[in-house]
mmCIF file with all atom_site columns, C-alpha atoms in Angstrom:
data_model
loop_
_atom_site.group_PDB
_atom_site.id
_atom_site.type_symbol
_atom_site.label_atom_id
_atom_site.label_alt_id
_atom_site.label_comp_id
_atom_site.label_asym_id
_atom_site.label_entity_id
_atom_site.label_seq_id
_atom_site.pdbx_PDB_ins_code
_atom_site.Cartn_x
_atom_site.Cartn_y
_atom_site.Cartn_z
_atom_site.occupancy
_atom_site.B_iso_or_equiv
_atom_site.pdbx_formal_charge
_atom_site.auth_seq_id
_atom_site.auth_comp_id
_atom_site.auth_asym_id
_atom_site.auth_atom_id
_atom_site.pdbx_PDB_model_num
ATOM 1   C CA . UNK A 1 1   ? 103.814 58.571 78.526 1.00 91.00 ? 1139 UNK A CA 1
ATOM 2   C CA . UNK A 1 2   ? 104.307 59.132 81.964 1.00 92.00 ? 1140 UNK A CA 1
ATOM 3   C CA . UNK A 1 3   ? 103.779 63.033 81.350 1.00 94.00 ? 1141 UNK A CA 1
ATOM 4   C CA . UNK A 1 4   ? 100.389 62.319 79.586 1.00 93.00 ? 1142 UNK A CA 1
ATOM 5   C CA . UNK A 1 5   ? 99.335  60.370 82.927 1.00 95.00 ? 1143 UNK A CA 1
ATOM 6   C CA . UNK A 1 6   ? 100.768 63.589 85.377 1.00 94.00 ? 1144 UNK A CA 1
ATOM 7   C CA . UNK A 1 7   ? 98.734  65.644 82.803 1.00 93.00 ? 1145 UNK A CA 1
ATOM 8   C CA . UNK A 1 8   ? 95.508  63.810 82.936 1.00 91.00 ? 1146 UNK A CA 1
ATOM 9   C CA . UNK A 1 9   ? 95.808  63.161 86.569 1.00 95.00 ? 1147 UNK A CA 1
ATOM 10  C CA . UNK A 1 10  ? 95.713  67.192 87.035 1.00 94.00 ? 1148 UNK A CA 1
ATOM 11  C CA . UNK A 1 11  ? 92.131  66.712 86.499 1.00 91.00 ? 1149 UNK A CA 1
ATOM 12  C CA . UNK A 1 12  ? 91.047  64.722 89.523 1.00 92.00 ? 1150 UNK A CA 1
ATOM 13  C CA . UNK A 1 13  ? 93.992  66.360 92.012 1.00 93.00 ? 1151 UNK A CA 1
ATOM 14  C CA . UNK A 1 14  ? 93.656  69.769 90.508 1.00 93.00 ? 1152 UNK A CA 1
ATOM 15  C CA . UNK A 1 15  ? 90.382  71.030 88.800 1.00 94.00 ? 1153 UNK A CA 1
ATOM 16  C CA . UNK A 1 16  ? 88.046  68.889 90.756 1.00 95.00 ? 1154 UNK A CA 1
ATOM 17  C CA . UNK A 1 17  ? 86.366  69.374 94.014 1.00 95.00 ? 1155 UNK A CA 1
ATOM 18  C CA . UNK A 1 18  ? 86.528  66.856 96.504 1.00 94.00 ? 1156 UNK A CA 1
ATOM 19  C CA . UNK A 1 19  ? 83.588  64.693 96.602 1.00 96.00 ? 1157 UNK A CA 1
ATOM 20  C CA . UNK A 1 20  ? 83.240  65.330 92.951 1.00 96.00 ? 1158 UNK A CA 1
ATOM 21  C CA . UNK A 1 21  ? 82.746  61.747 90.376 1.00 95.00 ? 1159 UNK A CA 1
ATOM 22  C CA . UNK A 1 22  ? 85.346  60.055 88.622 1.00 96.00 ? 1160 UNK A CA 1
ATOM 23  C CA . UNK A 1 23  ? 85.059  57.311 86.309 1.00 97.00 ? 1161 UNK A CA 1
ATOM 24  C CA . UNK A 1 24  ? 87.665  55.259 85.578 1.00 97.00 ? 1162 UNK A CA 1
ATOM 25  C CA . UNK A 1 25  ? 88.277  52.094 83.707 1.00 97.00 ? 1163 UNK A CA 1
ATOM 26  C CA . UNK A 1 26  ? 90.793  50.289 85.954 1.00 97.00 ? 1164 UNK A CA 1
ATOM 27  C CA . UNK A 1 27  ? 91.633  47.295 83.661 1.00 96.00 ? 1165 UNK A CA 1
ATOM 28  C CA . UNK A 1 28  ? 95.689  48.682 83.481 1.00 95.00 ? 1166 UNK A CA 1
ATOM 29  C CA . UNK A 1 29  ? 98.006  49.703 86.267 1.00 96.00 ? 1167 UNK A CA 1
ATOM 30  C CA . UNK A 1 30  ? 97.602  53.179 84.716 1.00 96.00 ? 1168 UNK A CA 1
ATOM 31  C CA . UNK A 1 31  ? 94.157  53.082 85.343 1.00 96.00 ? 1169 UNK A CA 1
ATOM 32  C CA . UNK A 1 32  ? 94.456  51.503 89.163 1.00 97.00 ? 1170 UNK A CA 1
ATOM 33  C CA . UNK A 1 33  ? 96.754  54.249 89.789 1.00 97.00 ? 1171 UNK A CA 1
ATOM 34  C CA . UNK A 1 34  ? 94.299  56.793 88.661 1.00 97.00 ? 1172 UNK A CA 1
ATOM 35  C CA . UNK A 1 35  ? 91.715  55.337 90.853 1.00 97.00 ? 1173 UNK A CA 1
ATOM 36  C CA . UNK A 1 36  ? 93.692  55.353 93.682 1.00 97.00 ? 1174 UNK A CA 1
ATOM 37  C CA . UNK A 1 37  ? 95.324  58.905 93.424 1.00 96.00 ? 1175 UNK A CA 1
ATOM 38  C CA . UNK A 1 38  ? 91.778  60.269 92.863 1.00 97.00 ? 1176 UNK A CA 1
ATOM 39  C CA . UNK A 1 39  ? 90.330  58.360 95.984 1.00 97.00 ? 1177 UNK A CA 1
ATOM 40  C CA . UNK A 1 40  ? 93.488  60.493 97.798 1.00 96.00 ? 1178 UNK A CA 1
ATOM 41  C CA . UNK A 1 41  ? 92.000  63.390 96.923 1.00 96.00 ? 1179 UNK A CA 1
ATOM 42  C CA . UNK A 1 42  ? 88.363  62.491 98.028 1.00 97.00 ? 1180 UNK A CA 1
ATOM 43  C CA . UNK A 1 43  ? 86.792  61.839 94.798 1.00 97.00 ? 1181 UNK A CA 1
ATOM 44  C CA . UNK A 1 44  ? 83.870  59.303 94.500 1.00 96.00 ? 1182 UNK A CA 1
ATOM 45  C CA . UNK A 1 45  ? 85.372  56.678 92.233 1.00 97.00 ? 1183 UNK A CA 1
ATOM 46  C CA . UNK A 1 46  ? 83.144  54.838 90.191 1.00 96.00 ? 1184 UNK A CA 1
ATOM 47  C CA . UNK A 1 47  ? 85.068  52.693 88.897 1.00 97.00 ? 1185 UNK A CA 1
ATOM 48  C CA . UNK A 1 48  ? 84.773  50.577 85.155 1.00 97.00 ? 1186 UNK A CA 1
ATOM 49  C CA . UNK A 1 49  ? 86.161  47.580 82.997 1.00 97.00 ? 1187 UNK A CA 1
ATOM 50  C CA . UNK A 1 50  ? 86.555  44.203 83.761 1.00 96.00 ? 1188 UNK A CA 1
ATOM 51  C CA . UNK A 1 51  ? 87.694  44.751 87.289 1.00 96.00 ? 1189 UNK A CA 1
ATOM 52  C CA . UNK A 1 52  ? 84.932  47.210 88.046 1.00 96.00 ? 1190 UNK A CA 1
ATOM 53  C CA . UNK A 1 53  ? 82.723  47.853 91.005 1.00 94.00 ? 1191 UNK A CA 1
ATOM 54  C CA . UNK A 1 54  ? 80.165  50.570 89.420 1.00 94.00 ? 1192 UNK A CA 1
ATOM 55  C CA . UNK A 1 55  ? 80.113  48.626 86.007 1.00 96.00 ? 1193 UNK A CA 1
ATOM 56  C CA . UNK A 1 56  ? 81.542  45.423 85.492 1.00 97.00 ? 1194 UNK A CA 1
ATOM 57  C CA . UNK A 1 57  ? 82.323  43.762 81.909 1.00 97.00 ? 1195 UNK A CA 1
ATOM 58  C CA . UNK A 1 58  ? 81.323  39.864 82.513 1.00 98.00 ? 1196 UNK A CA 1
ATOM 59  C CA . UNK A 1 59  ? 81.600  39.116 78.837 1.00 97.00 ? 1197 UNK A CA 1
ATOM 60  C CA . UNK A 1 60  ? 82.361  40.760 75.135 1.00 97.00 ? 1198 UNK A CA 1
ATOM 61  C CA . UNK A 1 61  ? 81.181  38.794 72.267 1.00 96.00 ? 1199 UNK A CA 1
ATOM 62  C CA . UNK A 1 62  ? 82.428  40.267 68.509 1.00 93.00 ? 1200 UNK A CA 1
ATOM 63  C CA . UNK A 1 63  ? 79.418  40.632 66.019 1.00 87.00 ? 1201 UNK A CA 1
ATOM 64  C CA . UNK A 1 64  ? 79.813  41.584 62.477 1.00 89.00 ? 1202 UNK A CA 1
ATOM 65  C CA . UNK A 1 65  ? 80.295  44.950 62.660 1.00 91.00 ? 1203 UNK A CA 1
ATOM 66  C CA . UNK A 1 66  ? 78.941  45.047 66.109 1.00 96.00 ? 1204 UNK A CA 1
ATOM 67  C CA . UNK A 1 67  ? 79.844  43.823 70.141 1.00 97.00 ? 1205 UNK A CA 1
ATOM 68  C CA . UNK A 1 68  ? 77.749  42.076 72.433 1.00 97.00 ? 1206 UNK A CA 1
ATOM 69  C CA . UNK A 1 69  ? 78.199  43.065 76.255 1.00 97.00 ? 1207 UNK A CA 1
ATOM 70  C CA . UNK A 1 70  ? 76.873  41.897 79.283 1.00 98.00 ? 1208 UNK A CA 1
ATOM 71  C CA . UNK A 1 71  ? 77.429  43.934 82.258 1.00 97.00 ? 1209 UNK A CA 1
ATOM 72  C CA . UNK A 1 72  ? 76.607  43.615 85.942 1.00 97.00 ? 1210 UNK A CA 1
ATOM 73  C CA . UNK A 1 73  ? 75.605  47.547 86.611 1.00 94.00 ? 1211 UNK A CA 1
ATOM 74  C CA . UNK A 1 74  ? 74.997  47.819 90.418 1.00 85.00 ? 1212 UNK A CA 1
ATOM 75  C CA . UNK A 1 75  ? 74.394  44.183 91.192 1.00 89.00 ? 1213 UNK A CA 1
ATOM 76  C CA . UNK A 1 76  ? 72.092  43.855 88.086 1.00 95.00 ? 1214 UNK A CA 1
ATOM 77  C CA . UNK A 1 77  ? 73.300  42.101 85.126 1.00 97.00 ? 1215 UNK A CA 1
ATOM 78  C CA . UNK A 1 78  ? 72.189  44.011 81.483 1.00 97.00 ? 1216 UNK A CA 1
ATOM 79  C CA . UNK A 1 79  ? 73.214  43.127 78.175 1.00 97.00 ? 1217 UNK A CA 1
ATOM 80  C CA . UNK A 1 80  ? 74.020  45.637 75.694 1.00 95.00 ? 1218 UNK A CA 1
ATOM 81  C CA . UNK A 1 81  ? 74.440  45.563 71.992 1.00 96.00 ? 1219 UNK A CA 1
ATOM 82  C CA . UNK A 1 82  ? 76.969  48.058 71.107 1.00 97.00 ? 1220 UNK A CA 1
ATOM 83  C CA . UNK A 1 83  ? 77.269  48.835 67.579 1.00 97.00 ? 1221 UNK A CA 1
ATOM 84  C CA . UNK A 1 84  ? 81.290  49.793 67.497 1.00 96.00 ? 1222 UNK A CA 1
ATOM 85  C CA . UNK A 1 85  ? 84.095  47.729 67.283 1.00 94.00 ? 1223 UNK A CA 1
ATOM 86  C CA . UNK A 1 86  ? 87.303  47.464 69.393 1.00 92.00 ? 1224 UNK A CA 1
ATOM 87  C CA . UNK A 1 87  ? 88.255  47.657 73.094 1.00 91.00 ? 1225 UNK A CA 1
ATOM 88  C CA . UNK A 1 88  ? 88.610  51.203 73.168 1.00 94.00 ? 1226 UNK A CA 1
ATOM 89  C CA . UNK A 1 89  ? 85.304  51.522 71.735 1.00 96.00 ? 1227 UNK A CA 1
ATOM 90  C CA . UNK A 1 90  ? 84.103  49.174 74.885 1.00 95.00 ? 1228 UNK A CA 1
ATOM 91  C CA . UNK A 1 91  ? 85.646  51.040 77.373 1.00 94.00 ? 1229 UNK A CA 1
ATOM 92  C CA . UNK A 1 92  ? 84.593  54.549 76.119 1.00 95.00 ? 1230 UNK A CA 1
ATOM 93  C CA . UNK A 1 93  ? 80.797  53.027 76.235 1.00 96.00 ? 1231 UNK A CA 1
ATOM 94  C CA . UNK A 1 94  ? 81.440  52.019 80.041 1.00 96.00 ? 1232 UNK A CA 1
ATOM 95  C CA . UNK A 1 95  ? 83.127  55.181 80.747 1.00 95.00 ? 1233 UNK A CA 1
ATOM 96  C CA . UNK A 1 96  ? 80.267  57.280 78.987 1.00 96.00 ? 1234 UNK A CA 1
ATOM 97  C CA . UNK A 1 97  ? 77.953  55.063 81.099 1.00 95.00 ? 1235 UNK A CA 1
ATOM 98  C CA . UNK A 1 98  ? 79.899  55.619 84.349 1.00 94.00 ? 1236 UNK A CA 1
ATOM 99  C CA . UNK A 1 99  ? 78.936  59.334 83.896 1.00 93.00 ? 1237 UNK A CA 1
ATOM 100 C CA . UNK A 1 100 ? 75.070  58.948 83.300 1.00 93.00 ? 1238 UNK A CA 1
ATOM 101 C CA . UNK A 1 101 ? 75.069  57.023 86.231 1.00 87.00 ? 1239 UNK A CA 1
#
């Protein structure tokens, strides 16, 4: 485990510039530590998840085969009806997100 991190961390201290995005969900310590290793390197962190700044997760409501989000983007709260199940599935959507934006 702790090699996958090192090897997924080469991307923000390695391959990208300084100044360059990152999104990160930063709901786990892994993810807090990713955030903060990539702000040492002068990335702009946008960070995701339930503890988010850029995109925030205020609430997750199962449907059927479906999820119902709402999510304060920027200060502005948006709901979102995303038609996947599972966490993962809700973070990929915010991290997917985090890039657009």
């Amino acid at each position: 485990v702790e090699d996958y991190f090192n090897a997924k961390m080469r991307l923000f201290e390695e391959l990208l510039p300084a100044g360059a995005p990152a999104v990160i969900n930063v709901d786990s310590e892994r993810g807090k530590q990713a955030a903060e290793r990539a702000r040492e390197k002068g990335l702009n962190v946008l960070s995701v998840g339930r503890g988010g700044e850029a995109l925030r997760v205020l609430s997750v409501s199962r449907k059927g085969s479906g999820q119902h989000l709402e999510l304060e983007v920027m200060g502005h709260v948006h709901t979102v009806e995303l038609p996947l199940v599972g966490d993962f599935q809700v973070s990929n959507a915010l991290v997917a997100a985090g890039l657009v934006l």
